[in-house]
Amino acid sequence: VNHPVRDLDEVVHQRVRLGILAVLAETSKADFTFLRTTLELTDGNLSRHLQVLEESGYVAVEKTFERRRPRTWVRATRAGKAAFARELASLRELLHRVDQAGGRK
Amino acid sequence: VNHPVRDLDEVVHQRVRLGILAVLAETSKADFTFLRTTLELTDGNLSRHLQVLEESGYVAVEKTFERRRPRTWVRATRAGKAAFARELASLRELLHRVDQAGGRK
């Protein structure tokens, strides 16, 4: 039996990183403050998880200045979108399997 | 906006622990070897995650001897079943939200 959790990619599955990719699935790019507020994170926690996603090639981070103030934009790369889609597919399979098992009991 | 990932409990959401609780949702109890094989884990990795779940009160671990050989049985507690149900509800909400957003784009 190949259990669906075996297909989960821990880089994407981790709660905060899943949240980042979920927000980026709803918008072409999000800024650091928006991500931090939406996901209720500290600066350090968000930075750390963005770095993991960036090192995996799943997000691109762009630091800009707007009216002389720094602003950090984040967007999902093509690889990040694909990894998020695979995660969603595995989660759906897991939920389906749990539903089936519940029906059998 | 309260994003559904904010409701995820990291004790339950973590990939291996989610797998353990998913297997235990399909059966009243599972032995260590069955969990290890089904989830494709090492002894050390499974032990570590079982300990986290046990410390959170989500699983009960029973060490027995059968024909003089040690056997470790694991079952989900009532709190573990409830935590797993909350995780599934949050995952469904997340999938629903992503589906809605996909429809809007």
mmCIF file with all atom_site columns, C-alpha atoms in Angstrom:
data_model
loop_
_atom_site.group_PDB
_atom_site.id
_atom_site.type_symbol
_atom_site.label_atom_id
_atom_site.label_alt_id
_atom_site.label_comp_id
_atom_site.label_asym_id
_atom_site.label_entity_id
_atom_site.label_seq_id
_atom_site.pdbx_PDB_ins_code
_atom_site.Cartn_x
_atom_site.Cartn_y
_atom_site.Cartn_z
_atom_site.occupancy
_atom_site.B_iso_or_equiv
_atom_site.pdbx_formal_charge
_atom_site.auth_seq_id
_atom_site.auth_comp_id
_atom_site.auth_asym_id
_atom_site.auth_atom_id
_atom_site.pdbx_PDB_model_num
ATOM 1   C CA . VAL A 1 1   ? 0.000   0.000   0.000   1.00 0.00 ? 1   VAL A CA 1
ATOM 2   C CA . ASN A 1 2   ? 1.472   3.358   -0.991  1.00 0.00 ? 2   ASN A CA 1
ATOM 3   C CA . HIS A 1 3   ? 0.192   5.736   1.645   1.00 0.00 ? 3   HIS A CA 1
ATOM 4   C CA . PRO A 1 4   ? -0.465  9.267   0.308   1.00 0.00 ? 4   PRO A CA 1
ATOM 5   C CA . VAL A 1 5   ? 1.613   10.934  3.054   1.00 0.00 ? 5   VAL A CA 1
ATOM 6   C CA . ARG A 1 6   ? 4.664   9.288   1.493   1.00 0.00 ? 6   ARG A CA 1
ATOM 7   C CA . ASP A 1 7   ? 4.231   11.638  -1.468  1.00 0.00 ? 7   ASP A CA 1
ATOM 8   C CA . LEU A 1 8   ? 4.164   14.810  0.615   1.00 0.00 ? 8   LEU A CA 1
ATOM 9   C CA . ASP A 1 9   ? 7.152   17.114  0.103   1.00 0.00 ? 9   ASP A CA 1
ATOM 10  C CA . GLU A 1 10  ? 8.176   18.440  3.534   1.00 0.00 ? 10  GLU A CA 1
ATOM 11  C CA . VAL A 1 11  ? 9.456   21.674  1.999   1.00 0.00 ? 11  VAL A CA 1
ATOM 12  C CA . VAL A 1 12  ? 5.916   22.476  0.846   1.00 0.00 ? 12  VAL A CA 1
ATOM 13  C CA . HIS A 1 13  ? 3.866   20.616  3.474   1.00 0.00 ? 13  HIS A CA 1
ATOM 14  C CA . GLN A 1 14  ? 5.252   22.460  6.506   1.00 0.00 ? 14  GLN A CA 1
ATOM 15  C CA . ARG A 1 15  ? 2.453   24.672  7.873   1.00 0.00 ? 15  ARG A CA 1
ATOM 16  C CA . VAL A 1 16  ? 3.990   28.127  7.309   1.00 0.00 ? 16  VAL A CA 1
ATOM 17  C CA . ARG A 1 17  ? 5.416   27.285  3.880   1.00 0.00 ? 17  ARG A CA 1
ATOM 18  C CA . LEU A 1 18  ? 2.080   25.772  2.804   1.00 0.00 ? 18  LEU A CA 1
ATOM 19  C CA . GLY A 1 19  ? 0.464   29.031  3.883   1.00 0.00 ? 19  GLY A CA 1
ATOM 20  C CA . ILE A 1 20  ? 2.932   31.139  1.898   1.00 0.00 ? 20  ILE A CA 1
ATOM 21  C CA . LEU A 1 21  ? 2.345   29.109  -1.266  1.00 0.00 ? 21  LEU A CA 1
ATOM 22  C CA . ALA A 1 22  ? -1.428  29.174  -0.682  1.00 0.00 ? 22  ALA A CA 1
ATOM 23  C CA . VAL A 1 23  ? -1.412  32.979  -0.448  1.00 0.00 ? 23  VAL A CA 1
ATOM 24  C CA . LEU A 1 24  ? 0.779   33.194  -3.560  1.00 0.00 ? 24  LEU A CA 1
ATOM 25  C CA . ALA A 1 25  ? -1.691  30.946  -5.402  1.00 0.00 ? 25  ALA A CA 1
ATOM 26  C CA . GLU A 1 26  ? -4.326  33.644  -4.909  1.00 0.00 ? 26  GLU A CA 1
ATOM 27  C CA . THR A 1 27  ? -2.224  36.561  -6.122  1.00 0.00 ? 27  THR A CA 1
ATOM 28  C CA . SER A 1 28  ? 0.603   37.054  -8.613  1.00 0.00 ? 28  SER A CA 1
ATOM 29  C CA . LYS A 1 29  ? 2.874   38.531  -5.928  1.00 0.00 ? 29  LYS A CA 1
ATOM 30  C CA . ALA A 1 30  ? 2.561   39.438  -2.249  1.00 0.00 ? 30  ALA A CA 1
ATOM 31  C CA . ASP A 1 31  ? 4.678   41.707  -0.117  1.00 0.00 ? 31  ASP A CA 1
ATOM 32  C CA . PHE A 1 32  ? 6.384   40.648  3.090   1.00 0.00 ? 32  PHE A CA 1
ATOM 33  C CA . THR A 1 33  ? 4.018   42.605  5.352   1.00 0.00 ? 33  THR A CA 1
ATOM 34  C CA . PHE A 1 34  ? 0.926   41.141  3.706   1.00 0.00 ? 34  PHE A CA 1
ATOM 35  C CA . LEU A 1 35  ? 2.238   37.584  4.136   1.00 0.00 ? 35  LEU A CA 1
ATOM 36  C CA . ARG A 1 36  ? 3.229   38.238  7.731   1.00 0.00 ? 36  ARG A CA 1
ATOM 37  C CA . THR A 1 37  ? -0.183  39.682  8.624   1.00 0.00 ? 37  THR A CA 1
ATOM 38  C CA . THR A 1 38  ? -2.276  37.141  6.711   1.00 0.00 ? 38  THR A CA 1
ATOM 39  C CA . LEU A 1 39  ? -0.417  34.179  8.163   1.00 0.00 ? 39  LEU A CA 1
ATOM 40  C CA . GLU A 1 40  ? 0.066   35.763  11.606  1.00 0.00 ? 40  GLU A CA 1
ATOM 41  C CA . LEU A 1 41  ? 3.833   35.295  11.739  1.00 0.00 ? 41  LEU A CA 1
ATOM 42  C CA . THR A 1 42  ? 6.803   37.064  13.222  1.00 0.00 ? 42  THR A CA 1
ATOM 43  C CA . ASP A 1 43  ? 9.347   38.677  10.879  1.00 0.00 ? 43  ASP A CA 1
ATOM 44  C CA . GLY A 1 44  ? 11.943  36.061  11.788  1.00 0.00 ? 44  GLY A CA 1
ATOM 45  C CA . ASN A 1 45  ? 9.665   33.107  11.232  1.00 0.00 ? 45  ASN A CA 1
ATOM 46  C CA . LEU A 1 46  ? 8.472   34.366  7.850   1.00 0.00 ? 46  LEU A CA 1
ATOM 47  C CA . SER A 1 47  ? 12.055  35.187  6.757   1.00 0.00 ? 47  SER A CA 1
ATOM 48  C CA . ARG A 1 48  ? 13.274  31.747  7.710   1.00 0.00 ? 48  ARG A CA 1
ATOM 49  C CA . HIS A 1 49  ? 10.557  29.929  5.777   1.00 0.00 ? 49  HIS A CA 1
ATOM 50  C CA . LEU A 1 50  ? 10.873  32.211  2.736   1.00 0.00 ? 50  LEU A CA 1
ATOM 51  C CA . GLN A 1 51  ? 14.550  31.352  2.667   1.00 0.00 ? 51  GLN A CA 1
ATOM 52  C CA . VAL A 1 52  ? 13.793  27.607  2.621   1.00 0.00 ? 52  VAL A CA 1
ATOM 53  C CA . LEU A 1 53  ? 11.326  28.112  -0.238  1.00 0.00 ? 53  LEU A CA 1
ATOM 54  C CA . GLU A 1 54  ? 13.772  30.338  -2.120  1.00 0.00 ? 54  GLU A CA 1
ATOM 55  C CA . GLU A 1 55  ? 16.610  27.824  -1.731  1.00 0.00 ? 55  GLU A CA 1
ATOM 56  C CA . SER A 1 56  ? 14.322  25.127  -3.129  1.00 0.00 ? 56  SER A CA 1
ATOM 57  C CA . GLY A 1 57  ? 13.547  27.352  -6.111  1.00 0.00 ? 57  GLY A CA 1
ATOM 58  C CA . TYR A 1 58  ? 9.860   27.598  -5.135  1.00 0.00 ? 58  TYR A CA 1
ATOM 59  C CA . VAL A 1 59  ? 9.639   31.362  -4.622  1.00 0.00 ? 59  VAL A CA 1
ATOM 60  C CA . ALA A 1 60  ? 11.472  34.390  -5.979  1.00 0.00 ? 60  ALA A CA 1
ATOM 61  C CA . VAL A 1 61  ? 12.092  37.287  -3.615  1.00 0.00 ? 61  VAL A CA 1
ATOM 62  C CA . GLU A 1 62  ? 12.596  40.805  -4.959  1.00 0.00 ? 62  GLU A CA 1
ATOM 63  C CA . LYS A 1 63  ? 13.705  43.674  -2.740  1.00 0.00 ? 63  LYS A CA 1
ATOM 64  C CA . THR A 1 64  ? 12.641  47.081  -4.029  1.00 0.00 ? 64  THR A CA 1
ATOM 65  C CA . PHE A 1 65  ? 12.421  50.668  -2.823  1.00 0.00 ? 65  PHE A CA 1
ATOM 66  C CA . GLU A 1 66  ? 9.133   52.503  -3.053  1.00 0.00 ? 66  GLU A CA 1
ATOM 67  C CA . ARG A 1 67  ? 9.194   56.166  -2.053  1.00 0.00 ? 67  ARG A CA 1
ATOM 68  C CA . ARG A 1 68  ? 12.582  55.477  -0.472  1.00 0.00 ? 68  ARG A CA 1
ATOM 69  C CA . ARG A 1 69  ? 11.136  52.729  1.717   1.00 0.00 ? 69  ARG A CA 1
ATOM 70  C CA . PRO A 1 70  ? 12.233  49.125  1.295   1.00 0.00 ? 70  PRO A CA 1
ATOM 71  C CA . ARG A 1 71  ? 9.596   46.689  0.153   1.00 0.00 ? 71  ARG A CA 1
ATOM 72  C CA . THR A 1 72  ? 10.015  42.946  -0.346  1.00 0.00 ? 72  THR A CA 1
ATOM 73  C CA . TRP A 1 73  ? 7.930   41.210  -2.978  1.00 0.00 ? 73  TRP A CA 1
ATOM 74  C CA . VAL A 1 74  ? 7.487   37.449  -3.124  1.00 0.00 ? 74  VAL A CA 1
ATOM 75  C CA . ARG A 1 75  ? 6.078   35.388  -5.960  1.00 0.00 ? 75  ARG A CA 1
ATOM 76  C CA . ALA A 1 76  ? 5.823   31.666  -6.656  1.00 0.00 ? 76  ALA A CA 1
ATOM 77  C CA . THR A 1 77  ? 8.079   30.320  -9.393  1.00 0.00 ? 77  THR A CA 1
ATOM 78  C CA . ARG A 1 78  ? 6.853   27.796  -11.939 1.00 0.00 ? 78  ARG A CA 1
ATOM 79  C CA . ALA A 1 79  ? 8.502   25.044  -9.841  1.00 0.00 ? 79  ALA A CA 1
ATOM 80  C CA . GLY A 1 80  ? 6.781   26.398  -6.728  1.00 0.00 ? 80  GLY A CA 1
ATOM 81  C CA . LYS A 1 81  ? 3.379   26.352  -8.423  1.00 0.00 ? 81  LYS A CA 1
ATOM 82  C CA . ALA A 1 82  ? 3.986   22.776  -9.556  1.00 0.00 ? 82  ALA A CA 1
ATOM 83  C CA . ALA A 1 83  ? 5.094   21.688  -6.066  1.00 0.00 ? 83  ALA A CA 1
ATOM 84  C CA . PHE A 1 84  ? 2.024   23.343  -4.532  1.00 0.00 ? 84  PHE A CA 1
ATOM 85  C CA . ALA A 1 85  ? -0.222  21.569  -7.059  1.00 0.00 ? 85  ALA A CA 1
ATOM 86  C CA . ARG A 1 86  ? 1.387   18.223  -6.152  1.00 0.00 ? 86  ARG A CA 1
ATOM 87  C CA . GLU A 1 87  ? 0.823   18.941  -2.456  1.00 0.00 ? 87  GLU A CA 1
ATOM 88  C CA . LEU A 1 88  ? -2.851  19.699  -3.072  1.00 0.00 ? 88  LEU A CA 1
ATOM 89  C CA . ALA A 1 89  ? -3.220  16.484  -5.071  1.00 0.00 ? 89  ALA A CA 1
ATOM 90  C CA . SER A 1 90  ? -1.659  14.441  -2.235  1.00 0.00 ? 90  SER A CA 1
ATOM 91  C CA . LEU A 1 91  ? -3.888  16.140  0.341   1.00 0.00 ? 91  LEU A CA 1
ATOM 92  C CA . ARG A 1 92  ? -6.965  15.377  -1.744  1.00 0.00 ? 92  ARG A CA 1
ATOM 93  C CA . GLU A 1 93  ? -5.871  11.753  -2.008  1.00 0.00 ? 93  GLU A CA 1
ATOM 94  C CA . LEU A 1 94  ? -5.344  11.599  1.758   1.00 0.00 ? 94  LEU A CA 1
ATOM 95  C CA . LEU A 1 95  ? -8.793  13.084  2.461   1.00 0.00 ? 95  LEU A CA 1
ATOM 96  C CA . HIS A 1 96  ? -10.359 10.702  -0.031  1.00 0.00 ? 96  HIS A CA 1
ATOM 97  C CA . ARG A 1 97  ? -8.656  7.743   1.614   1.00 0.00 ? 97  ARG A CA 1
ATOM 98  C CA . VAL A 1 98  ? -9.767  8.798   5.104   1.00 0.00 ? 98  VAL A CA 1
ATOM 99  C CA . ASP A 1 99  ? -13.342 9.236   3.817   1.00 0.00 ? 99  ASP A CA 1
ATOM 100 C CA . GLN A 1 100 ? -13.295 5.758   2.292   1.00 0.00 ? 100 GLN A CA 1
ATOM 101 C CA . ALA A 1 101 ? -11.947 4.229   5.487   1.00 0.00 ? 101 ALA A CA 1
ATOM 102 C CA . GLY A 1 102 ? -14.603 6.035   7.533   1.00 0.00 ? 102 GLY A CA 1
ATOM 103 C CA . GLY A 1 103 ? -17.247 4.528   5.279   1.00 0.00 ? 103 GLY A CA 1
ATOM 104 C CA . ARG A 1 104 ? -15.859 1.022   5.806   1.00 0.00 ? 104 ARG A CA 1
ATOM 105 C CA . LYS A 1 105 ? -15.919 1.131   9.606   1.00 0.00 ? 105 LYS A CA 1
ATOM 106 C CA . VAL B 1 1   ? -8.924  37.395  6.750   1.00 0.00 ? 1   VAL B CA 1
ATOM 107 C CA . ASN B 1 2   ? -8.363  34.313  8.877   1.00 0.00 ? 2   ASN B CA 1
ATOM 108 C CA . HIS B 1 3   ? -6.277  32.062  6.672   1.00 0.00 ? 3   HIS B CA 1
ATOM 109 C CA . PRO B 1 4   ? -6.998  28.326  7.212   1.00 0.00 ? 4   PRO B CA 1
ATOM 110 C CA . VAL B 1 5   ? -3.305  27.464  7.723   1.00 0.00 ? 5   VAL B CA 1
ATOM 111 C CA . ARG B 1 6   ? -3.461  29.514  10.937  1.00 0.00 ? 6   ARG B CA 1
ATOM 112 C CA . ASP B 1 7   ? -5.704  26.794  12.382  1.00 0.00 ? 7   ASP B CA 1
ATOM 113 C CA . LEU B 1 8   ? -3.320  23.939  11.603  1.00 0.00 ? 8   LEU B CA 1
ATOM 114 C CA . ASP B 1 9   ? -1.796  22.262  14.659  1.00 0.00 ? 9   ASP B CA 1
ATOM 115 C CA . GLU B 1 10  ? 1.879   21.572  13.889  1.00 0.00 ? 10  GLU B CA 1
ATOM 116 C CA . VAL B 1 11  ? 1.870   18.523  16.148  1.00 0.00 ? 11  VAL B CA 1
ATOM 117 C CA . VAL B 1 12  ? -0.685  16.889  13.852  1.00 0.00 ? 12  VAL B CA 1
ATOM 118 C CA . HIS B 1 13  ? 0.138   18.577  10.543  1.00 0.00 ? 13  HIS B CA 1
ATOM 119 C CA . GLN B 1 14  ? 3.754   17.420  10.332  1.00 0.00 ? 14  GLN B CA 1
ATOM 120 C CA . ARG B 1 15  ? 4.000   14.843  7.517   1.00 0.00 ? 15  ARG B CA 1
ATOM 121 C CA . VAL B 1 16  ? 5.000   11.744  9.515   1.00 0.00 ? 16  VAL B CA 1
ATOM 122 C CA . ARG B 1 17  ? 2.631   12.456  12.406  1.00 0.00 ? 17  ARG B CA 1
ATOM 123 C CA . LEU B 1 18  ? -0.238  13.124  9.987   1.00 0.00 ? 18  LEU B CA 1
ATOM 124 C CA . GLY B 1 19  ? 0.544   9.752   8.443   1.00 0.00 ? 19  GLY B CA 1
ATOM 125 C CA . ILE B 1 20  ? 0.513   7.974   11.803  1.00 0.00 ? 20  ILE B CA 1
ATOM 126 C CA . LEU B 1 21  ? -2.865  9.476   12.728  1.00 0.00 ? 21  LEU B CA 1
ATOM 127 C CA . ALA B 1 22  ? -4.218  8.689   9.240   1.00 0.00 ? 22  ALA B CA 1
ATOM 128 C CA . VAL B 1 23  ? -3.241  5.026   9.579   1.00 0.00 ? 23  VAL B CA 1
ATOM 129 C CA . LEU B 1 24  ? -4.735  4.911   13.080  1.00 0.00 ? 24  LEU B CA 1
ATOM 130 C CA . ALA B 1 25  ? -7.979  6.370   11.693  1.00 0.00 ? 25  ALA B CA 1
ATOM 131 C CA . GLU B 1 26  ? -8.308  3.262   9.529   1.00 0.00 ? 26  GLU B CA 1
ATOM 132 C CA . THR B 1 27  ? -7.692  0.713   12.267  1.00 0.00 ? 27  THR B CA 1
ATOM 133 C CA . SER B 1 28  ? -8.317  0.547   16.023  1.00 0.00 ? 28  SER B CA 1
ATOM 134 C CA . LYS B 1 29  ? -4.624  -0.111  16.701  1.00 0.00 ? 29  LYS B CA 1
ATOM 135 C CA . ALA B 1 30  ? -1.473  -0.640  14.640  1.00 0.00 ? 30  ALA B CA 1
ATOM 136 C CA . ASP B 1 31  ? 1.833   -2.163  15.585  1.00 0.00 ? 31  ASP B CA 1
ATOM 137 C CA . PHE B 1 32  ? 5.170   -0.403  15.226  1.00 0.00 ? 32  PHE B CA 1
ATOM 138 C CA . THR B 1 33  ? 6.307   -2.537  12.283  1.00 0.00 ? 33  THR B CA 1
ATOM 139 C CA . PHE B 1 34  ? 3.104   -1.949  10.349  1.00 0.00 ? 34  PHE B CA 1
ATOM 140 C CA . LEU B 1 35  ? 3.381   1.833   10.813  1.00 0.00 ? 35  LEU B CA 1
ATOM 141 C CA . ARG B 1 36  ? 7.037   1.810   9.851   1.00 0.00 ? 36  ARG B CA 1
ATOM 142 C CA . THR B 1 37  ? 6.406   -0.190  6.679   1.00 0.00 ? 37  THR B CA 1
ATOM 143 C CA . THR B 1 38  ? 3.243   1.624   5.602   1.00 0.00 ? 38  THR B CA 1
ATOM 144 C CA . LEU B 1 39  ? 4.780   5.049   6.069   1.00 0.00 ? 39  LEU B CA 1
ATOM 145 C CA . GLU B 1 40  ? 8.261   4.010   4.862   1.00 0.00 ? 40  GLU B CA 1
ATOM 146 C CA . LEU B 1 41  ? 10.127  5.256   7.921   1.00 0.00 ? 41  LEU B CA 1
ATOM 147 C CA . THR B 1 42  ? 13.198  4.313   9.869   1.00 0.00 ? 42  THR B CA 1
ATOM 148 C CA . ASP B 1 43  ? 12.815  3.012   13.435  1.00 0.00 ? 43  ASP B CA 1
ATOM 149 C CA . GLY B 1 44  ? 14.342  6.193   14.820  1.00 0.00 ? 44  GLY B CA 1
ATOM 150 C CA . ASN B 1 45  ? 12.131  8.527   12.848  1.00 0.00 ? 45  ASN B CA 1
ATOM 151 C CA . LEU B 1 46  ? 8.939   6.664   13.758  1.00 0.00 ? 46  LEU B CA 1
ATOM 152 C CA . SER B 1 47  ? 9.952   6.494   17.443  1.00 0.00 ? 47  SER B CA 1
ATOM 153 C CA . ARG B 1 48  ? 10.655  10.196  17.574  1.00 0.00 ? 48  ARG B CA 1
ATOM 154 C CA . HIS B 1 49  ? 7.307   11.174  16.078  1.00 0.00 ? 49  HIS B CA 1
ATOM 155 C CA . LEU B 1 50  ? 5.368   8.668   18.199  1.00 0.00 ? 50  LEU B CA 1
ATOM 156 C CA . GLN B 1 51  ? 6.948   10.257  21.234  1.00 0.00 ? 51  GLN B CA 1
ATOM 157 C CA . VAL B 1 52  ? 5.770   13.730  20.184  1.00 0.00 ? 52  VAL B CA 1
ATOM 158 C CA . LEU B 1 53  ? 2.236   12.409  19.652  1.00 0.00 ? 53  LEU B CA 1
ATOM 159 C CA . GLU B 1 54  ? 2.304   10.535  22.954  1.00 0.00 ? 54  GLU B CA 1
ATOM 160 C CA . GLU B 1 55  ? 3.531   13.606  24.848  1.00 0.00 ? 55  GLU B CA 1
ATOM 161 C CA . SER B 1 56  ? 0.661   15.598  23.331  1.00 0.00 ? 56  SER B CA 1
ATOM 162 C CA . GLY B 1 57  ? -1.782  12.922  24.503  1.00 0.00 ? 57  GLY B CA 1
ATOM 163 C CA . TYR B 1 58  ? -2.738  12.042  20.915  1.00 0.00 ? 58  TYR B CA 1
ATOM 164 C CA . VAL B 1 59  ? -1.635  8.395   20.902  1.00 0.00 ? 59  VAL B CA 1
ATOM 165 C CA . ALA B 1 60  ? -1.259  5.679   23.512  1.00 0.00 ? 60  ALA B CA 1
ATOM 166 C CA . VAL B 1 61  ? 1.644   3.269   23.146  1.00 0.00 ? 61  VAL B CA 1
ATOM 167 C CA . GLU B 1 62  ? 1.475   -0.201  24.692  1.00 0.00 ? 62  GLU B CA 1
ATOM 168 C CA . LYS B 1 63  ? 4.490   -2.496  24.821  1.00 0.00 ? 63  LYS B CA 1
ATOM 169 C CA . THR B 1 64  ? 3.579   -6.176  24.988  1.00 0.00 ? 64  THR B CA 1
ATOM 170 C CA . PHE B 1 65  ? 5.232   -9.558  24.613  1.00 0.00 ? 65  PHE B CA 1
ATOM 171 C CA . GLU B 1 66  ? 3.780   -12.065 22.190  1.00 0.00 ? 66  GLU B CA 1
ATOM 172 C CA . ARG B 1 67  ? 5.395   -15.504 22.175  1.00 0.00 ? 67  ARG B CA 1
ATOM 173 C CA . ARG B 1 68  ? 8.268   -13.938 24.116  1.00 0.00 ? 68  ARG B CA 1
ATOM 174 C CA . ARG B 1 69  ? 8.845   -11.334 21.419  1.00 0.00 ? 69  ARG B CA 1
ATOM 175 C CA . PRO B 1 70  ? 8.304   -7.632  22.117  1.00 0.00 ? 70  PRO B CA 1
ATOM 176 C CA . ARG B 1 71  ? 5.539   -5.947  20.187  1.00 0.00 ? 71  ARG B CA 1
ATOM 177 C CA . THR B 1 72  ? 4.544   -2.291  20.357  1.00 0.00 ? 72  THR B CA 1
ATOM 178 C CA . TRP B 1 73  ? 0.936   -1.335  19.759  1.00 0.00 ? 73  TRP B CA 1
ATOM 179 C CA . VAL B 1 74  ? -0.196  2.199   19.006  1.00 0.00 ? 74  VAL B CA 1
ATOM 180 C CA . ARG B 1 75  ? -3.701  3.588   19.065  1.00 0.00 ? 75  ARG B CA 1
ATOM 181 C CA . ALA B 1 76  ? -5.170  7.077   18.784  1.00 0.00 ? 76  ALA B CA 1
ATOM 182 C CA . THR B 1 77  ? -6.650  8.529   21.952  1.00 0.00 ? 77  THR B CA 1
ATOM 183 C CA . ARG B 1 78  ? -9.928  10.441  21.958  1.00 0.00 ? 78  ARG B CA 1
ATOM 184 C CA . ALA B 1 79  ? -7.908  13.698  21.927  1.00 0.00 ? 79  ALA B CA 1
ATOM 185 C CA . GLY B 1 80  ? -5.854  12.377  19.003  1.00 0.00 ? 80  GLY B CA 1
ATOM 186 C CA . LYS B 1 81  ? -8.969  11.537  17.006  1.00 0.00 ? 81  LYS B CA 1
ATOM 187 C CA . ALA B 1 82  ? -10.359 14.996  17.697  1.00 0.00 ? 82  ALA B CA 1
ATOM 188 C CA . ALA B 1 83  ? -7.089  16.687  16.685  1.00 0.00 ? 83  ALA B CA 1
ATOM 189 C CA . PHE B 1 84  ? -6.968  14.629  13.490  1.00 0.00 ? 84  PHE B CA 1
ATOM 190 C CA . ALA B 1 85  ? -10.581 15.590  12.703  1.00 0.00 ? 85  ALA B CA 1
ATOM 191 C CA . ARG B 1 86  ? -9.699  19.285  13.196  1.00 0.00 ? 86  ARG B CA 1
ATOM 192 C CA . GLU B 1 87  ? -6.701  18.895  10.868  1.00 0.00 ? 87  GLU B CA 1
ATOM 193 C CA . LEU B 1 88  ? -8.888  17.329  8.172   1.00 0.00 ? 88  LEU B CA 1
ATOM 194 C CA . ALA B 1 89  ? -11.422 20.146  8.528   1.00 0.00 ? 89  ALA B CA 1
ATOM 195 C CA . SER B 1 90  ? -8.676  22.782  8.130   1.00 0.00 ? 90  SER B CA 1
ATOM 196 C CA . LEU B 1 91  ? -7.246  20.969  5.100   1.00 0.00 ? 91  LEU B CA 1
ATOM 197 C CA . ARG B 1 92  ? -10.687 20.833  3.486   1.00 0.00 ? 92  ARG B CA 1
ATOM 198 C CA . GLU B 1 93  ? -11.116 24.544  4.135   1.00 0.00 ? 93  GLU B CA 1
ATOM 199 C CA . LEU B 1 94  ? -7.704  25.246  2.598   1.00 0.00 ? 94  LEU B CA 1
ATOM 200 C CA . LEU B 1 95  ? -8.516  23.176  -0.509  1.00 0.00 ? 95  LEU B CA 1
ATOM 201 C CA . HIS B 1 96  ? -11.881 24.876  -0.820  1.00 0.00 ? 96  HIS B CA 1
ATOM 202 C CA . ARG B 1 97  ? -10.260 28.291  -0.566  1.00 0.00 ? 97  ARG B CA 1
ATOM 203 C CA . VAL B 1 98  ? -7.645  27.454  -3.199  1.00 0.00 ? 98  VAL B CA 1
ATOM 204 C CA . ASP B 1 99  ? -10.384 26.128  -5.507  1.00 0.00 ? 99  ASP B CA 1
ATOM 205 C CA . GLN B 1 100 ? -12.379 29.340  -5.094  1.00 0.00 ? 100 GLN B CA 1
ATOM 206 C CA . ALA B 1 101 ? -9.333  31.475  -5.792  1.00 0.00 ? 101 ALA B CA 1
ATOM 207 C CA . GLY B 1 102 ? -8.530  29.408  -8.882  1.00 0.00 ? 102 GLY B CA 1
ATOM 208 C CA . GLY B 1 103 ? -12.043 30.045  -10.139 1.00 0.00 ? 103 GLY B CA 1
ATOM 209 C CA . ARG B 1 104 ? -11.646 33.795  -9.664  1.00 0.00 ? 104 ARG B CA 1
ATOM 210 C CA . LYS B 1 105 ? -8.417  34.123  -11.657 1.00 0.00 ? 105 LYS B CA 1
#
